[in-house]
N, CA and C of each residue as an Amber inpcrd file, in Angstrom:
protein
   393
  25.7980000 -54.2660000-106.6610000  24.5260000 -53.6710000-106.3320000
  23.5130000 -54.1230000-107.3810000  22.3280000 -54.4300000-106.9550000
  21.3270000 -54.9050000-107.9030000  20.8340000 -53.7470000-108.7790000
  20.2930000 -54.1260000-109.8870000  19.8000000 -53.1310000-110.8500000
  18.6770000 -52.2870000-110.2510000  17.7870000 -52.9090000-109.5140000
  16.6520000 -52.2050000-108.9100000  17.1460000 -51.1600000-107.8920000
  18.1220000 -51.5410000-107.0800000  18.6700000 -50.5950000-106.1010000
  19.3600000 -49.4430000-106.8230000  20.1230000 -49.7520000-107.8670000
  20.7990000 -48.6980000-108.6300000  19.8080000 -47.7290000-109.2520000
  18.7080000 -48.2520000-109.7390000  17.6800000 -47.3800000-110.3080000
  17.0750000 -46.4840000-109.2310000  16.8300000 -47.0250000-108.0580000
  16.2990000 -46.2260000-106.9520000  17.2750000 -45.1500000-106.5150000
  18.5540000 -45.5080000-106.4430000  19.5780000 -44.5360000-106.0700000
  19.6750000 -43.4380000-107.1220000  19.5570000 -43.8010000-108.3890000
  19.5890000 -42.8090000-109.4640000  18.4210000 -41.8390000-109.3380000
  17.2490000 -42.3440000-109.0290000  16.0740000 -41.4840000-108.8680000
  16.2650000 -40.5410000-107.6770000  16.7000000 -41.0820000-106.5500000
  16.9100000 -40.2570000-105.3570000  17.9980000 -39.2120000-105.6070000
  19.0890000 -39.6110000-106.2500000  20.1520000 -38.6590000-106.5670000
  19.6780000 -37.5610000-107.5090000  18.8580000 -37.9250000-108.4780000
  18.3330000 -36.9320000-109.4230000  17.3990000 -35.9460000-108.7250000
  16.5800000 -36.4460000-107.8130000  15.7080000 -35.5560000-107.0370000
  16.5680000 -34.6140000-106.1830000  17.6230000 -35.1520000-105.5980000
  18.5420000 -34.3190000-104.8210000  19.1980000 -33.2430000-105.6650000
  19.5650000 -33.5790000-106.8950000  20.1520000 -32.5800000-107.7980000
  19.1570000 -31.4600000-108.0710000  17.9070000 -31.8260000-108.3320000
  16.8770000 -30.8090000-108.5770000  16.6660000 -29.9260000-107.3490000
  16.6230000 -30.5260000-106.1740000  16.4610000 -29.7490000-104.9440000
  17.6430000 -28.8000000-104.7530000  18.8560000 -29.2730000-105.0200000
  20.0320000 -28.4250000-104.8640000  20.0660000 -27.2930000-105.8870000
  19.5600000 -27.5460000-107.0910000  19.4780000 -26.4780000-108.0960000
  18.5210000 -25.3990000-107.6170000  17.3610000 -25.7990000-107.1060000
  16.3910000 -24.8340000-106.5880000  16.9830000 -24.0650000-105.4120000
  17.6900000 -24.7680000-104.5350000  18.3220000 -24.1180000-103.3870000
  19.3850000 -23.1190000-103.8280000  20.1910000 -23.5030000-104.8170000
  21.2330000 -22.6040000-105.3060000  20.6250000 -21.3630000-105.9570000
  19.5230000 -21.5360000-106.6700000  18.8540000 -20.3810000-107.2830000
  18.2520000 -19.4950000-106.2030000  17.6520000 -20.1100000-105.1860000
  17.0220000 -19.3550000-104.1160000  18.0150000 -18.5680000-103.2750000
  19.1510000 -19.1670000-102.9640000  20.1430000 -18.4800000-102.1340000
  21.0620000 -17.5960000-102.9530000  21.1640000 -17.8590000-104.2270000
  22.0120000 -17.0360000-105.0880000  23.4570000 -17.4840000-105.1720000
  23.8150000 -18.5550000-104.4860000  25.1850000 -19.0640000-104.5990000
  25.2030000 -20.5810000-104.4380000  26.2210000 -21.1730000-104.9890000
  26.3800000 -22.6210000-104.9900000  27.3280000 -23.0120000-103.8610000
  26.9470000 -23.9690000-103.0820000  27.7770000 -24.4650000-101.9820000
  28.3940000 -25.8030000-102.3790000  29.5400000 -26.1650000-101.7840000
  30.1710000 -27.4400000-102.1330000  29.2930000 -28.6580000-101.8600000
  28.4710000 -28.6120000-100.8210000  27.6470000 -29.7780000-100.5080000
  26.5480000 -30.0080000-101.5410000  26.2950000 -29.0490000-102.4180000
  25.3150000 -29.2500000-103.4790000  25.7840000 -30.3020000-104.4910000
  27.0670000 -30.5660000-104.5350000  27.6130000 -31.5120000-105.5120000
  27.3890000 -32.9700000-105.1250000  27.0680000 -33.2450000-103.8820000
  27.0440000 -34.6370000-103.4460000  25.8350000 -35.4170000-103.9430000
  24.7290000 -34.7550000-104.1840000  23.5970000 -35.4640000-104.8060000
  23.9640000 -35.8590000-106.2390000  24.7030000 -34.9920000-106.9140000
  25.1640000 -35.3220000-108.2680000  26.1450000 -36.4970000-108.2340000
  26.9660000 -36.5740000-107.1900000  27.8790000 -37.7110000-107.0540000
  27.1100000 -39.0220000-106.9200000  26.0380000 -38.9880000-106.1390000
  25.2090000 -40.1860000-105.9730000  24.5960000 -40.5890000-107.3140000
  24.0560000 -39.6080000-108.0370000  23.4280000 -39.8950000-109.3340000
  24.4560000 -40.4050000-110.3500000  25.6420000 -39.8020000-110.3810000
  26.6770000 -40.2580000-111.3140000  27.1400000 -41.6760000-110.9820000
  27.3180000 -41.9730000-109.7030000  27.7240000 -43.3210000-109.3010000
  26.6830000 -44.3660000-109.6700000  25.4150000 -44.0450000-109.4310000
  24.3410000 -44.9830000-109.7890000  24.2430000 -45.1470000-111.3000000
  24.4050000 -44.0620000-112.0300000  24.3910000 -44.1490000-113.4920000
  25.5310000 -44.9960000-114.0170000  26.7130000 -44.8420000-113.4270000
  27.8510000 -45.6670000-113.8100000  27.6130000 -47.1360000-113.5120000
  26.9810000 -47.3970000-112.3800000  26.6650000 -48.7820000-112.0110000
  25.6720000 -49.4040000-112.9910000  24.6840000 -48.6100000-113.4120000
  23.6940000 -49.1260000-114.3630000  24.2840000 -49.3530000-115.7540000
  25.2750000 -48.5600000-116.1310000  25.8720000 -48.6820000-117.4630000
  27.0610000 -49.6360000-117.5130000  27.4870000 -50.1530000-116.3590000
  28.7200000 -50.9300000-116.2760000  28.7460000 -52.1330000-117.2150000
  27.6620000 -52.8490000-117.3390000  27.6600000 -54.0640000-118.1640000
  27.4440000 -53.7710000-119.6400000  26.5320000 -52.8660000-119.9600000
  26.1850000 -52.6180000-121.3590000  27.1330000 -51.6520000-122.0460000
  27.5540000 -50.6410000-121.3400000  28.4370000 -49.6210000-121.9140000
  29.5640000 -49.3080000-120.9280000  30.5840000 -50.1480000-120.8960000
  31.6390000 -49.9650000-119.8970000  32.4310000 -48.6730000-120.0600000
  32.6070000 -48.2070000-121.2840000  33.3520000 -46.9600000-121.4810000
  32.5740000 -45.7670000-120.9360000  31.2560000 -45.7660000-121.1510000
  30.4270000 -44.6910000-120.6150000  30.4120000 -44.7450000-119.0910000
  30.3860000 -45.9480000-118.5220000  30.4190000 -46.0960000-117.0680000
  31.7220000 -45.5540000-116.4980000  32.8410000 -45.8560000-117.1560000
  34.1320000 -45.3360000-116.6970000  34.1640000 -43.8140000-116.7710000
  33.5540000 -43.2470000-117.8070000  33.5040000 -41.7920000-117.9360000
  32.6820000 -41.1770000-116.7940000  31.5640000 -41.8090000-116.4450000
  30.7550000 -41.3090000-115.3260000  31.5150000 -41.4170000-114.0090000
  32.2250000 -42.5210000-113.8130000  33.0210000 -42.6770000-112.5940000
  34.1280000 -41.6280000-112.5350000  34.7610000 -41.3470000-113.6700000
  35.8140000 -40.3390000-113.7010000  35.2440000 -38.9540000-113.3960000
  34.0960000 -38.6420000-113.9800000  33.4470000 -37.3660000-113.7140000
  33.0700000 -37.2450000-112.2370000  32.5740000 -38.3200000-111.6580000
  32.2270000 -38.3160000-110.2320000  33.4720000 -38.1050000-109.3750000
  34.5830000 -38.7120000-109.7600000  35.8300000 -38.5320000-109.0040000
  36.3070000 -37.0930000-109.0520000  36.2650000 -36.4950000-110.2250000
  36.6820000 -35.0970000-110.3640000  35.7660000 -34.1920000-109.5520000
  34.4720000 -34.4260000-109.6340000  33.5100000 -33.6290000-108.8800000
  33.7370000 -33.7800000-107.3800000  34.0210000 -34.9910000-106.9320000
  34.3010000 -35.2300000-105.5230000  35.5330000 -34.4660000-105.0610000
  36.5820000 -34.5240000-105.8420000  37.8210000 -33.8460000-105.4630000
  37.6240000 -32.3340000-105.4450000  36.9480000 -31.7930000-106.4290000
  36.7480000 -30.3390000-106.4810000  35.8570000 -29.8700000-105.3310000
  34.7070000 -30.5110000-105.1590000  33.7770000 -30.0890000-104.0920000
  34.3880000 -30.3010000-102.7140000  35.0460000 -31.4260000-102.5100000
  35.6840000 -31.6900000-101.2240000  36.8370000 -30.7570000-100.9390000
  37.5870000 -30.4060000-101.9690000  38.6960000 -29.4730000-101.7900000
  38.2000000 -28.0810000-101.4200000  37.1550000 -27.6290000-102.0800000
  36.6000000 -26.3110000-101.7730000  36.0700000 -26.2830000-100.3450000
  35.2930000 -27.2980000 -99.9750000  34.7380000 -27.3480000 -98.6150000
  35.8490000 -27.4520000 -97.5780000  36.8150000 -28.3130000 -97.8320000
  37.9270000 -28.4820000 -96.8990000  38.7770000 -27.2320000 -96.7830000
  39.0410000 -26.5830000 -97.8920000  39.8510000 -25.3540000 -97.8660000
  39.1670000 -24.2690000 -97.0510000  37.8630000 -24.0900000 -97.2730000
  37.1280000 -23.0690000 -96.5220000  37.1640000 -23.3580000 -95.0250000
  36.9660000 -24.6160000 -94.6570000  36.9450000 -24.9740000 -93.2440000
  38.3240000 -24.8160000 -92.6050000  39.3520000 -25.2920000 -93.2930000
  40.6970000 -25.1640000 -92.7290000  41.1270000 -23.7060000 -92.6450000
  40.7630000 -22.8900000 -93.6350000  41.0880000 -21.4610000 -93.5760000
  40.3740000 -20.8050000 -92.3990000  39.1210000 -21.1570000 -92.1550000
  38.3890000 -20.6190000 -91.0100000  39.0160000 -21.0690000 -89.6960000
  39.4620000 -22.3120000 -89.6320000  40.1090000 -22.8250000 -88.4300000
  41.3700000 -22.0280000 -88.1100000  42.2000000 -21.7820000 -89.1120000
  43.4510000 -21.0680000 -88.8830000  43.2380000 -19.5830000 -88.5900000
  42.1310000 -19.0110000 -89.0770000  41.8050000 -17.6140000 -88.7700000
  41.1590000 -17.4670000 -87.4100000  40.6860000 -18.5710000 -86.8600000
  40.0040000 -18.5250000 -85.5750000  38.5190000 -18.2540000 -85.7020000
  37.9950000 -18.3190000 -86.9060000  36.5630000 -18.1090000 -87.1300000
  35.8180000 -19.4280000 -86.9360000  34.5040000 -19.3720000 -87.0330000
  33.7210000 -20.5980000 -86.9040000  33.9290000 -21.4650000 -88.1390000
  33.8810000 -22.7640000 -87.9290000  34.0880000 -23.7190000 -89.0140000
  33.2200000 -24.9370000 -88.7710000  33.1000000 -25.7590000 -89.7740000
  32.2850000 -26.9650000 -89.7030000  33.2150000 -28.1750000 -89.6400000
  33.0460000 -29.0190000 -88.6280000  33.8770000 -30.2030000 -88.4770000
  33.7280000 -31.1560000 -89.6470000  32.5230000 -31.2350000 -90.1780000
  32.2840000 -32.1220000 -91.3080000  33.1000000 -31.6830000 -92.5240000
  33.1800000 -30.3780000 -92.7610000  33.9900000 -29.8840000 -93.8780000
  35.4810000 -30.1160000 -93.6350000  35.9160000 -29.9890000 -92.3780000
  37.3160000 -30.3060000 -92.0600000  37.6330000 -31.7600000 -92.3800000
  36.7520000 -32.6510000 -91.9350000  36.9520000 -34.0740000 -92.1920000
  36.8980000 -34.3650000 -93.6850000  35.9960000 -33.6950000 -94.3890000
  35.8920000 -33.8930000 -95.8280000  37.1840000 -33.4790000 -96.5320000
  37.7810000 -32.3810000 -96.0870000  39.0590000 -31.9620000 -96.6620000
  40.1460000 -33.0050000 -96.4620000  40.2030000 -33.5930000 -95.2710000
  41.1890000 -34.6350000 -94.9920000  40.9210000 -35.8700000 -95.8510000
  39.6480000 -36.2600000 -95.9570000  39.3040000 -37.4370000 -96.7570000
  39.6300000 -37.2370000 -98.2390000  39.4500000 -36.0400000 -98.7440000
  39.7850000 -35.7730000-100.1470000  41.2940000 -35.8740000-100.3600000
  42.0650000 -35.3720000 -99.4120000  43.5220000 -35.4950000 -99.5210000
  43.9240000 -36.9690000 -99.5300000  43.3110000 -37.7710000 -98.6600000
  43.6090000 -39.2040000 -98.6440000  43.1600000 -39.8860000 -99.9330000
  42.0060000 -39.4980000-100.4620000  41.4840000 -40.0510000-101.7180000
  42.4610000 -39.7790000-102.8600000  42.9500000 -38.5540000-102.9310000
  43.9030000 -38.1900000-103.9920000  45.2150000 -38.9410000-103.8010000
  45.6640000 -39.0880000-102.5570000  46.9150000 -39.8070000-102.2980000
  46.8060000 -41.2740000-102.6970000  45.6920000 -41.9050000-102.3710000
  45.4970000 -43.3090000-102.7480000  45.4190000 -43.4450000-104.2630000
  44.7010000 -42.5420000-104.9170000  44.6150000 -42.5720000-106.3780000
  45.9660000 -42.3810000-107.0330000  46.7640000 -41.4540000-106.5040000
  48.1100000 -41.2320000-107.0510000  48.9880000 -42.4590000-106.8270000
  48.8680000 -43.0850000-105.6570000  49.6310000 -44.3070000-105.3870000
  49.2530000 -45.4390000-106.3300000  47.9620000 -45.5890000-106.5930000
  47.5180000 -46.6210000-107.5280000  48.0380000 -46.3510000-108.9330000
  48.0130000 -45.0970000-109.3400000  48.5190000 -44.7400000-110.6660000
  50.0080000 -45.0180000-110.7740000  50.7800000 -44.6470000-109.7590000
  52.2200000 -44.9160000-109.7850000  52.5100000 -46.4130000-109.7950000
  51.7490000 -47.1990000-109.0340000  51.9500000 -48.6490000-109.0260000
  51.6330000 -49.2360000-110.3980000  50.5680000 -48.7580000-111.0160000
  50.1920000 -49.2400000-112.3460000  51.2790000 -48.8990000-113.3670000
  51.7690000 -47.6650000-113.3200000  52.8170000 -47.2630000-114.2580000
  54.1050000 -48.0350000-114.0240000  54.4150000 -48.3300000-112.7680000
  55.6130000 -49.0980000-112.4500000  55.5010000 -50.5280000-112.9770000
  54.3490000 -51.1570000-112.7720000  54.1390000 -52.5190000-113.2980000
  54.2200000 -52.5270000-114.8130000  53.6460000 -51.5080000-115.4230000
  53.6450000 -51.4380000-116.8830000  55.0600000 -51.2600000-117.4210000
  55.8610000 -50.4170000-116.7420000  57.2380000 -50.1890000-117.1770000
  58.0740000 -51.4530000-117.0010000  57.9090000 -52.1550000-115.8820000
  58.7000000 -53.3720000-115.6790000  58.2960000 -54.4570000-116.6720000
  57.0180000 -54.5440000-116.9860000  56.5510000 -55.5150000-117.9830000
  57.1270000 -55.1680000-119.3590000  57.1780000 -53.8830000-119.6650000
  57.7350000 -53.4410000-120.9380000  59.2250000 -53.7740000-121.0160000
  59.9490000 -53.5690000-119.8930000  61.3800000 -53.9030000-119.8780000
  61.5970000 -55.4060000-120.0510000  60.7590000 -56.2280000-119.4000000
  60.8960000 -57.6680000-119.5510000  60.6500000 -58.1010000-120.9940000
  59.6440000 -57.5000000-121.6240000  59.3480000 -57.8350000-123.0200000
  60.4970000 -57.4090000-123.9380000  61.0890000 -56.2590000-123.6590000
  62.2210000 -55.7930000-124.4650000  63.4090000 -56.7090000-124.2910000
  63.6550000 -57.1760000-123.0480000  64.7680000 -58.0910000-122.7970000
  64.5570000 -59.4160000-123.5190000  63.3260000 -59.9040000-123.5340000
  63.0390000 -61.1760000-124.2100000  63.2260000 -61.0420000-125.7110000
  62.8730000 -59.8910000-126.2780000  63.0310000 -59.6910000-127.7070000
  64.4940000 -59.5500000-128.1000000  65.3130000 -58.9760000-127.2070000
  66.7250000 -58.7600000-127.5400000  67.5360000 -60.0450000-127.4500000
  67.0410000 -61.0430000-126.7340000  67.7920000 -62.3000000-126.5890000
  67.7030000 -63.1630000-127.7610000
């Protein structure tokens, strides 16, 4: 993504965060969908910092991932609980719950693959040293 687009996305995400803060204050409670403007802003910030400060960019990406999982889990849980009770529910929140489960599963699979490669590489290095 170009720098100019990332800057525009950061501005739009920041405006969305401010709007969601005002909305949360006005309604008196925070909803899971209020987190998504922050996700946009964090992603754009990570993109802007990727070249100059890669560690800070990784931290922003990690924070965005945690925020996504928490907000998506809350929204998905509420929707699925309403579905099973027979109450009204939002299809978008149901889908979001499923997508968060898939996101976590893919992340866990990537982590296990990385750890497996690292362990096999470590075993190969140990075998080479023992010979």
